[in-house]
Amino acid sequence: MYIRRVTRKNKDGSRVSYIQLAHNVWDPKAKYAKAKVIYSFGREDDLDMDVLERLAQSINRFLSPEEALKSKQKIRDTAEFLFRSVKQLGGIWLFDQLWKKLGMDTILEEIFKERKHEINLERAIFAMVANRALAPSSKLGMEEWISEDVYLPGLPSVHCHQLYRAMDELLDAQSLLEDRVFDNVSNLFNLEVDLLYFDTTSSYFEVAPNETPEDDDFRLQGYSKDKRPDLVQTVIGLAVTREGIPIKVWSWPGNTMDMNVIEEVKKDLMGWRLGRIIHVMDRGFSSEENLRILQRGAGHYIIGERMRAGKKDVEAALNKRGRFHAIRENLLVKESIVGDGEARKRYVIAYNPEEAERDRRQRKEIICAVEEQLENLKQLPNEAHHKRACALRVHKVYGKYIRQLKDGTLKLNKQAIRDEEKYDGKYLIRTSDDTLSLEDIALGYKQLLQVESAFRTLKSTLNIRPMYHRLERRIRAHIIINWLALLLVRLIENETGSSWDSVRREVQRLQVGHFTTKDGDLYRTTTPTAKQKEIFNKVGVNLPPEILEIKPKS
């Protein structure tokens, strides 16, 4: 039994086709099988396709899943139209379109136009940048990612050694690339660069047992901001705009102190001729030498000051009387000028009532714990201390609230409690610019969180750590690749108003199917959803076309 098409030619030359359900019946006289019509569905141009669909479904009810699958396979084989594979498209297409919108492809092609390689260096570098944002992996893992998981025009496949070659070339072009990227990004997105935020972090390495990192002059042990002092590391610096866009990256040996990088950072940024720049930095950079460096060339700074450092000027600023003024909800500020003439220093004390209440609540819990510990000691005057008493006295949290009397007993230090109370909910800021308002200073410093957010993205979303590279040039190139990925991620987040995680989940659902026929290959995208269209529209780039590519067979 089968469905057949019968065509009849009319007198006017037109043709009409009829669809019929038929089966073959043996004719003993004619000695061959003849078709017998069981049911006529009517003219093909008037055919109700729902009828055929219901018929097919009713037949499939009597077939096992295996038999139904074989049936479909026979139909596909007859039609010679095969569905070969599906790959992720949305994320890498969005990244690629923004990459080209920023002119990154043109910049790299110009930089590498004199260099001959077996692959397109620009495509290889873009692939590494996109990989950090979409599915962070090793360079070896990228071989399978490129060939099997994503659709990337211009780079259908790549080998690990080719990616390493591209990294080496990228490092040589770092300075020129950063200059061109900053010009293009700042002009295209109208970035405000009067305030630049700078901070450093560290990122550690996994070292093989047979390696000797002690002979390395770049992977070194130092103060670890990842709480991994047992591992060698590198120090990374970022300059970020008030919109959170990272415009420049630095990398230094792992034992580099924050105090020692300011002169290099200042020199590099002055080379961009940005005009009046106010550098915003955390308390780790507040040495007098660093502040003098930041003021060179008519530069200015907004910088945090350590309130417990014991500096006379800081104590004078904190103790100066004055009324706080509210500039935002839960943010009050007052100005404190210390000294005259060249010795004049402008401080701003910021106060957050909610933070103050939180500090008081936490300290109350600590004091209760200290009192309980002291009561359990059962001390006697002039008695030798036992281990519990010594451990309590040197405790990093409890110790500052404990004092030792002349007879050796430990007591609650009430003066220390009163001293801590004056710091509740406060932070101290110093600036060299007298023209800035108190609001600009306080909010400008508060936005230093933009750099901390960038570091979190580098470490959690882009998985910059741990690093496995050994050569310094590869380490530096790896950091540049992560910076470029962070740059694109931040631009997408700013334009869409959504986190990269949510954007990535949505756009990765846009995929491309690979179909083959006897005539060639066809690549067709899935139909974009309303959310996907909205994301591409906000970023200002085009969606992929419905038919992405056709490859006729030669």
Coordinates of C-alpha atoms in Angstrom, one line a residue, residues 56-515:
A56 CA 0.7 9.1 8.8
Q57 CA 0.2 9.4 12.6
S58 CA -2.4 6.7 12.7
I59 CA 0.0 4.3 10.9
N60 CA 2.9 5.2 13.2
R61 CA 0.8 4.1 16.2
F62 CA 1.1 0.5 15.0
L63 CA 4.9 0.7 14.6
S64 CA 7.5 0.3 17.2
P65 CA 9.9 3.2 17.8
E66 CA 12.6 1.4 15.9
E67 CA 10.4 0.6 12.9
A68 CA 9.2 4.2 12.8
L69 CA 12.8 5.5 12.9
K70 CA 13.8 3.1 10.0
S71 CA 10.8 4.4 8.1
K72 CA 11.9 8.0 8.4
Q73 CA 15.5 7.1 7.5
K74 CA 14.3 5.5 4.3
I75 CA 12.4 8.6 3.4
R76 CA 15.5 10.8 4.0
D77 CA 17.7 8.4 2.0
T78 CA 15.2 8.6 -0.9
A79 CA 15.2 12.4 -0.7
E80 CA 19.0 12.6 -0.3
F81 CA 18.6 15.4 2.2
L82 CA 20.5 14.7 5.5
F83 CA 20.7 16.7 8.7
R84 CA 24.4 16.3 9.5
S85 CA 25.0 18.4 12.7
V86 CA 24.1 21.4 14.8
K87 CA 26.6 24.0 16.2
Q88 CA 26.3 26.9 18.5
L89 CA 26.1 30.2 16.7
G90 CA 24.5 33.0 18.7
G91 CA 27.3 33.8 21.1
I92 CA 30.2 33.7 18.7
W93 CA 28.2 35.6 16.1
L94 CA 27.3 38.4 18.6
F95 CA 31.0 38.6 19.6
D96 CA 32.2 38.6 16.0
Q97 CA 29.8 41.3 14.9
L98 CA 30.8 43.6 17.9
W99 CA 34.5 42.8 17.2
K100 CA 34.0 44.0 13.6
K101 CA 31.9 47.0 14.7
L102 CA 34.9 48.1 16.9
G103 CA 37.2 47.6 13.9
M104 CA 39.2 45.0 15.7
D105 CA 39.5 42.8 12.6
T106 CA 40.8 45.8 10.5
I107 CA 43.3 46.8 13.3
L108 CA 44.8 43.3 13.5
E109 CA 44.8 42.8 9.8
E110 CA 46.8 46.0 9.4
I111 CA 49.2 45.1 12.2
F112 CA 49.9 41.6 10.7
K113 CA 49.7 42.4 7.0
E114 CA 53.4 41.9 6.5
R115 CA 53.5 38.6 8.4
K116 CA 53.0 35.3 6.6
H117 CA 51.4 32.5 8.5
E118 CA 49.5 29.3 7.6
I119 CA 46.3 30.6 9.2
N120 CA 44.6 33.9 9.5
L121 CA 46.1 35.5 12.6
E122 CA 43.1 37.8 13.2
R123 CA 40.7 34.9 13.1
A124 CA 42.9 32.9 15.5
I125 CA 43.1 35.7 18.0
F126 CA 39.4 36.4 17.8
A127 CA 38.7 32.7 18.4
M128 CA 40.8 32.7 21.6
V129 CA 39.0 35.9 22.8
A130 CA 35.6 34.4 22.1
N131 CA 36.5 31.2 23.8
R132 CA 37.3 33.0 27.0
A133 CA 33.8 34.5 27.1
L134 CA 31.8 31.6 25.8
A135 CA 33.5 28.3 27.0
P136 CA 36.9 28.9 28.6
S137 CA 39.3 26.1 27.7
S138 CA 42.9 25.3 27.1
K139 CA 44.5 25.9 23.6
L140 CA 44.4 22.1 23.1
G141 CA 40.7 22.0 24.0
M142 CA 40.0 24.8 21.5
E143 CA 40.8 22.4 18.6
E144 CA 37.7 20.4 19.3
W145 CA 35.6 23.5 20.3
I146 CA 36.3 25.2 16.9
S147 CA 35.8 22.1 14.7
E148 CA 32.8 20.5 16.6
D149 CA 31.0 23.0 18.8
V150 CA 30.8 26.4 17.2
Y151 CA 30.4 27.8 13.7
L152 CA 33.2 30.3 13.0
P153 CA 33.5 31.6 9.4
G154 CA 37.1 31.9 8.3
L155 CA 38.4 29.4 10.8
P156 CA 36.8 25.9 10.4
S157 CA 39.6 24.2 12.2
V158 CA 42.8 25.1 14.1
H159 CA 45.7 23.4 15.7
C160 CA 47.2 24.1 19.1
H161 CA 50.6 25.2 17.8
Q162 CA 48.9 27.7 15.5
L163 CA 47.2 29.4 18.4
Y164 CA 50.5 29.7 20.3
R165 CA 52.1 31.3 17.3
A166 CA 49.2 33.8 17.2
M167 CA 49.8 34.6 20.9
D168 CA 53.4 35.4 20.2
E169 CA 52.5 37.8 17.4
L170 CA 49.8 39.4 19.6
L171 CA 52.3 40.3 22.3
D172 CA 54.5 42.1 19.8
A173 CA 51.5 44.2 18.7
Q174 CA 50.2 45.0 22.3
S175 CA 51.1 48.7 22.5
L176 CA 49.7 49.6 19.0
L177 CA 46.6 47.4 19.6
E178 CA 45.8 49.1 22.9
D179 CA 46.1 52.6 21.3
R180 CA 43.9 51.8 18.4
V181 CA 41.3 49.9 20.5
F182 CA 41.0 52.8 22.9
D183 CA 40.5 55.3 20.1
N184 CA 37.8 53.2 18.4
V185 CA 36.0 52.2 21.6
S186 CA 36.0 55.7 23.2
N187 CA 34.7 57.4 20.0
L188 CA 32.1 54.8 19.1
F189 CA 30.6 54.5 22.6
N190 CA 31.3 58.1 23.8
L191 CA 33.3 57.0 26.8
E192 CA 34.0 59.6 29.5
V193 CA 37.7 59.4 30.3
D194 CA 38.1 62.2 32.8
L195 CA 38.0 59.7 35.6
L196 CA 40.1 56.6 35.3
Y197 CA 40.0 53.9 37.9
F198 CA 43.1 51.7 38.5
D199 CA 43.7 48.7 40.7
T200 CA 45.7 45.5 40.7
T201 CA 45.0 41.9 41.4
S202 CA 47.0 38.6 41.3
S203 CA 46.5 35.4 39.4
Y204 CA 48.2 32.1 40.2
F205 CA 49.8 29.3 38.2
E206 CA 49.6 25.5 38.5
V207 CA 53.2 24.3 38.5
A208 CA 54.2 20.7 37.5
P209 CA 56.3 18.8 40.0
N210 CA 59.4 18.8 37.8
E211 CA 59.3 22.5 37.1
T212 CA 61.7 24.9 38.8
P213 CA 59.8 28.2 39.1
E214 CA 62.5 29.5 41.5
D215 CA 64.6 30.1 38.4
D216 CA 61.8 32.1 36.8
D217 CA 61.9 35.9 37.0
F218 CA 58.2 36.4 36.2
R219 CA 56.2 33.7 37.9
L220 CA 57.1 34.5 41.5
Q221 CA 55.6 34.3 45.0
G222 CA 54.2 37.4 46.5
Y223 CA 51.2 38.8 48.3
S224 CA 48.3 36.7 46.9
K225 CA 44.9 38.4 46.5
D226 CA 43.6 35.0 45.6
K227 CA 44.5 33.6 49.0
R228 CA 47.0 31.2 47.4
P229 CA 50.4 32.2 48.9
D230 CA 51.6 28.6 48.3
L231 CA 51.6 29.2 44.5
V232 CA 53.7 31.4 42.2
Q233 CA 51.7 34.2 40.6
T234 CA 51.7 37.3 38.4
V235 CA 50.3 40.7 39.2
I236 CA 47.7 42.2 36.8
G237 CA 46.7 45.9 36.6
L238 CA 43.6 47.4 34.9
A239 CA 42.6 50.9 34.0
V240 CA 38.8 51.2 33.8
T241 CA 36.5 54.1 32.8
R242 CA 33.6 55.3 34.9
E243 CA 31.3 53.1 32.7
G244 CA 33.3 50.0 33.7
I245 CA 35.1 49.6 30.4
P246 CA 38.7 48.3 30.7
I247 CA 40.8 50.4 28.4
K248 CA 44.3 49.1 29.3
V249 CA 45.9 46.1 31.0
W250 CA 49.4 45.6 32.6
S251 CA 51.1 42.5 33.9
W252 CA 54.1 42.4 36.3
P253 CA 56.2 39.7 38.1
G254 CA 54.4 38.1 41.0
N255 CA 56.3 39.8 43.8
T256 CA 55.6 43.3 42.5
M257 CA 54.1 45.6 45.2
D258 CA 51.2 48.0 44.4
M259 CA 53.4 51.0 45.4
N260 CA 55.9 50.3 42.7
V261 CA 53.7 50.4 39.6
I262 CA 52.3 53.9 39.7
E263 CA 55.1 55.6 37.7
E264 CA 54.7 53.1 34.8
V265 CA 50.9 53.4 34.8
K266 CA 51.1 57.2 34.8
K267 CA 53.6 57.2 32.0
D268 CA 51.6 54.9 29.8
L269 CA 48.4 56.8 30.2
M270 CA 50.1 60.2 29.6
G271 CA 51.1 58.8 26.2
W272 CA 47.5 58.8 25.2
R273 CA 47.2 62.6 25.6
L274 CA 43.9 62.3 27.4
G275 CA 43.9 65.9 28.8
R276 CA 42.7 66.4 32.3
I277 CA 42.7 63.0 34.0
I278 CA 41.8 62.2 37.6
H279 CA 43.2 58.8 38.7
V280 CA 41.0 57.0 41.2
M281 CA 42.8 54.4 43.3
D282 CA 42.5 52.4 46.4
R283 CA 44.4 52.8 49.7
G284 CA 47.2 50.5 48.7
F285 CA 48.6 53.3 46.4
S286 CA 48.5 56.2 48.9
S287 CA 52.2 56.7 49.6
E288 CA 53.4 60.3 49.3
E289 CA 55.8 59.4 46.5
N290 CA 52.9 57.9 44.4
L291 CA 50.7 60.9 45.0
R292 CA 53.5 63.2 43.7
I293 CA 53.8 61.0 40.6
L294 CA 50.1 61.2 39.9
Q295 CA 50.2 65.0 40.1
R296 CA 52.8 65.3 37.4
G297 CA 51.7 66.9 34.1
A298 CA 48.7 68.6 35.8
G299 CA 47.3 65.3 36.8
H300 CA 45.1 64.7 39.8
Y301 CA 44.0 61.9 42.0
I302 CA 41.1 60.6 44.2
I303 CA 42.6 58.0 46.5
G304 CA 41.6 56.2 49.7
E305 CA 43.4 56.8 52.9
R306 CA 44.0 54.2 55.7
M307 CA 42.2 55.5 58.7
R308 CA 44.2 53.4 61.2
A309 CA 47.6 54.1 59.8
G310 CA 48.5 56.4 62.7
K311 CA 49.3 59.4 60.4
K312 CA 49.0 62.8 62.1
D313 CA 47.2 64.4 59.2
V314 CA 44.7 61.5 59.0
E315 CA 44.0 61.8 62.7
A316 CA 43.5 65.5 62.4
A317 CA 41.1 65.1 59.5
L318 CA 39.0 62.5 61.3
N319 CA 38.9 64.6 64.5
K320 CA 38.0 67.8 62.8
R321 CA 34.4 69.0 63.7
G322 CA 31.9 69.6 61.0
R323 CA 28.4 68.6 59.9
F324 CA 27.8 65.8 57.5
H325 CA 25.7 66.5 54.3
A326 CA 23.5 63.9 52.6
I327 CA 24.3 63.5 48.9
R328 CA 22.6 60.1 48.4
E329 CA 20.5 57.7 50.4
N330 CA 22.8 56.2 53.1
L331 CA 25.7 58.4 52.0
L332 CA 26.8 61.5 53.9
V333 CA 30.0 63.5 53.5
K334 CA 31.9 66.3 55.0
E335 CA 35.1 68.1 54.0
S336 CA 38.2 68.3 56.2
I337 CA 41.1 70.6 55.2
V338 CA 44.4 69.9 57.0
G339 CA 47.4 72.3 56.8
D340 CA 48.0 75.5 54.8
G341 CA 49.9 76.5 51.7
E342 CA 51.9 73.8 50.1
A343 CA 51.2 71.5 53.0
R344 CA 47.4 71.8 52.5
K345 CA 45.6 68.5 52.1
R346 CA 42.0 68.1 51.2
Y347 CA 40.2 65.1 52.8
V348 CA 36.6 64.0 52.5
I349 CA 35.0 61.8 55.1
A350 CA 32.2 59.6 53.8
Y351 CA 29.7 58.0 56.2
N352 CA 27.1 55.3 55.5
P353 CA 24.6 54.9 58.4
E354 CA 23.6 51.4 57.3
E355 CA 27.3 50.3 57.2
A356 CA 27.8 51.9 60.6
E357 CA 24.9 49.9 62.1
R358 CA 26.4 46.7 60.5
D359 CA 29.8 47.5 62.0
R360 CA 28.3 48.0 65.4
R361 CA 26.3 44.8 65.2
Q362 CA 29.3 42.7 64.2
R363 CA 31.5 44.3 66.9
K364 CA 28.8 43.5 69.5
E365 CA 28.9 39.8 68.5
I366 CA 32.7 39.8 68.7
I367 CA 32.7 41.4 72.2
C368 CA 30.2 38.8 73.4
A369 CA 32.4 36.0 72.1
V370 CA 35.5 37.7 73.8
E371 CA 33.7 37.9 77.1
E372 CA 32.7 34.3 76.9
Q373 CA 36.2 33.2 76.2
L374 CA 37.6 35.3 79.1
E375 CA 35.1 33.8 81.5
N376 CA 36.0 30.3 80.5
L377 CA 39.7 30.9 81.1
K378 CA 39.2 31.0 84.9
Q379 CA 42.3 33.2 85.4
L380 CA 44.2 33.8 88.7
P381 CA 46.5 36.7 89.4
N382 CA 50.2 36.1 88.8
E383 CA 49.5 32.7 87.3
A384 CA 51.5 31.5 84.3
H385 CA 49.4 31.7 81.0
H386 CA 48.3 28.5 79.5
K387 CA 47.9 27.9 75.7
R388 CA 44.2 29.0 75.5
A389 CA 45.1 32.4 77.1
C390 CA 48.0 32.9 74.7
A391 CA 45.9 31.9 71.7
L392 CA 43.1 34.3 72.7
R393 CA 45.6 37.2 73.2
V394 CA 47.1 36.8 69.7
H395 CA 43.8 36.0 67.9
K396 CA 43.5 38.2 64.8
V397 CA 39.9 39.1 65.5
Y398 CA 39.6 38.9 69.3
G399 CA 43.1 40.1 70.2
K400 CA 42.6 43.8 69.7
Y401 CA 39.8 43.9 72.2
I402 CA 41.9 42.3 75.0
R403 CA 44.5 43.9 77.3
Q404 CA 46.8 42.3 79.8
L405 CA 46.9 43.7 83.4
K406 CA 50.0 44.0 85.5
D407 CA 49.2 40.8 87.3
G408 CA 49.1 38.9 84.0
T409 CA 45.3 38.5 83.8
L410 CA 43.5 39.3 80.5
K411 CA 40.6 41.8 80.5
L412 CA 38.3 43.3 77.9
N413 CA 39.9 46.5 76.4
K414 CA 37.1 49.0 76.6
Q415 CA 39.3 51.8 75.2
A416 CA 39.9 49.8 72.1
I417 CA 36.1 49.4 71.7
R418 CA 35.7 53.2 71.9
D419 CA 38.5 53.8 69.4
E420 CA 36.8 51.4 66.9
E421 CA 33.4 53.1 67.3
K422 CA 34.7 56.3 65.6
Y423 CA 35.4 54.4 62.4
D424 CA 32.0 52.8 62.1
G425 CA 30.5 53.2 58.6
K426 CA 33.3 55.7 57.5
Y427 CA 35.9 55.8 54.8
L428 CA 38.4 58.5 54.2
I429 CA 39.3 60.0 50.8
R430 CA 42.0 62.3 49.8
T431 CA 42.1 64.4 46.6
S432 CA 44.4 66.9 44.9
D433 CA 41.7 68.6 42.9
D434 CA 40.1 71.6 44.6
T435 CA 37.5 72.0 41.9
L436 CA 35.7 68.7 42.5
S437 CA 32.5 68.8 44.5
L438 CA 32.1 66.6 47.5
E439 CA 29.6 64.5 45.6
D440 CA 32.0 63.9 42.7
I441 CA 34.7 62.9 45.1
A442 CA 32.6 60.5 47.1
L443 CA 30.8 58.9 44.2
G444 CA 33.9 58.8 42.1
Y445 CA 35.7 56.8 44.8
K446 CA 32.7 54.6 45.3
Q447 CA 32.8 53.6 41.6
L448 CA 36.2 52.1 42.2
L449 CA 34.0 49.0 42.6
Q450 CA 34.0 48.9 38.8
V451 CA 37.6 47.6 38.8
E452 CA 36.8 45.0 41.5
S453 CA 33.8 43.9 39.4
A454 CA 36.1 43.6 36.3
F455 CA 38.5 41.4 38.3
R456 CA 35.7 39.2 39.4
T457 CA 34.6 38.7 35.8
L458 CA 38.2 37.9 34.8
K459 CA 38.5 35.2 37.4
S460 CA 35.0 33.7 37.6
T461 CA 33.4 34.2 34.1
L462 CA 36.5 34.2 31.9
N463 CA 38.5 31.7 34.1
I464 CA 41.8 33.6 33.7
R465 CA 43.1 31.3 36.5
P466 CA 44.8 29.0 37.1
M467 CA 47.4 29.6 34.4
Y468 CA 49.4 26.8 32.9
H469 CA 51.8 28.8 30.7
R470 CA 55.5 28.8 31.5
L471 CA 57.0 31.4 29.2
E472 CA 56.6 35.1 30.1
R473 CA 55.5 36.1 26.6
R474 CA 52.7 33.5 26.6
I475 CA 51.6 34.6 30.1
R476 CA 51.4 38.3 29.0
A477 CA 49.6 37.3 25.8
H478 CA 47.1 35.2 27.8
I479 CA 46.3 38.3 29.9
I480 CA 45.8 40.5 26.8
I481 CA 43.4 37.9 25.4
N482 CA 41.4 38.0 28.6
W483 CA 41.4 41.8 28.6
L484 CA 40.0 41.8 25.1
A485 CA 37.3 39.4 26.1
L486 CA 36.5 41.5 29.2
L487 CA 36.2 44.6 27.0
L488 CA 33.6 43.0 24.8
V489 CA 31.7 41.5 27.7
R490 CA 31.5 44.9 29.5
L491 CA 30.3 46.7 26.3
I492 CA 27.6 44.1 25.8
E493 CA 26.5 44.4 29.5
N494 CA 26.4 48.2 29.3
E495 CA 24.4 48.2 26.1
T496 CA 21.9 45.5 27.1
G497 CA 21.6 46.3 30.8
S498 CA 21.9 42.6 31.6
S499 CA 24.7 40.4 33.0
W500 CA 26.9 38.5 30.5
D501 CA 25.8 35.2 32.1
S502 CA 22.1 35.9 31.2
V503 CA 23.0 37.3 27.7
R504 CA 25.2 34.3 27.0
R505 CA 22.6 31.7 28.0
E506 CA 20.0 33.4 25.7
V507 CA 22.1 33.9 22.6
Q508 CA 23.7 30.4 22.8
R509 CA 20.3 29.0 22.1
L510 CA 20.6 30.4 18.6
Q511 CA 22.2 27.6 16.6
V512 CA 23.0 26.6 13.0
G513 CA 22.1 23.3 11.3
H514 CA 24.2 21.6 8.7
F515 CA 22.3 19.9 5.9

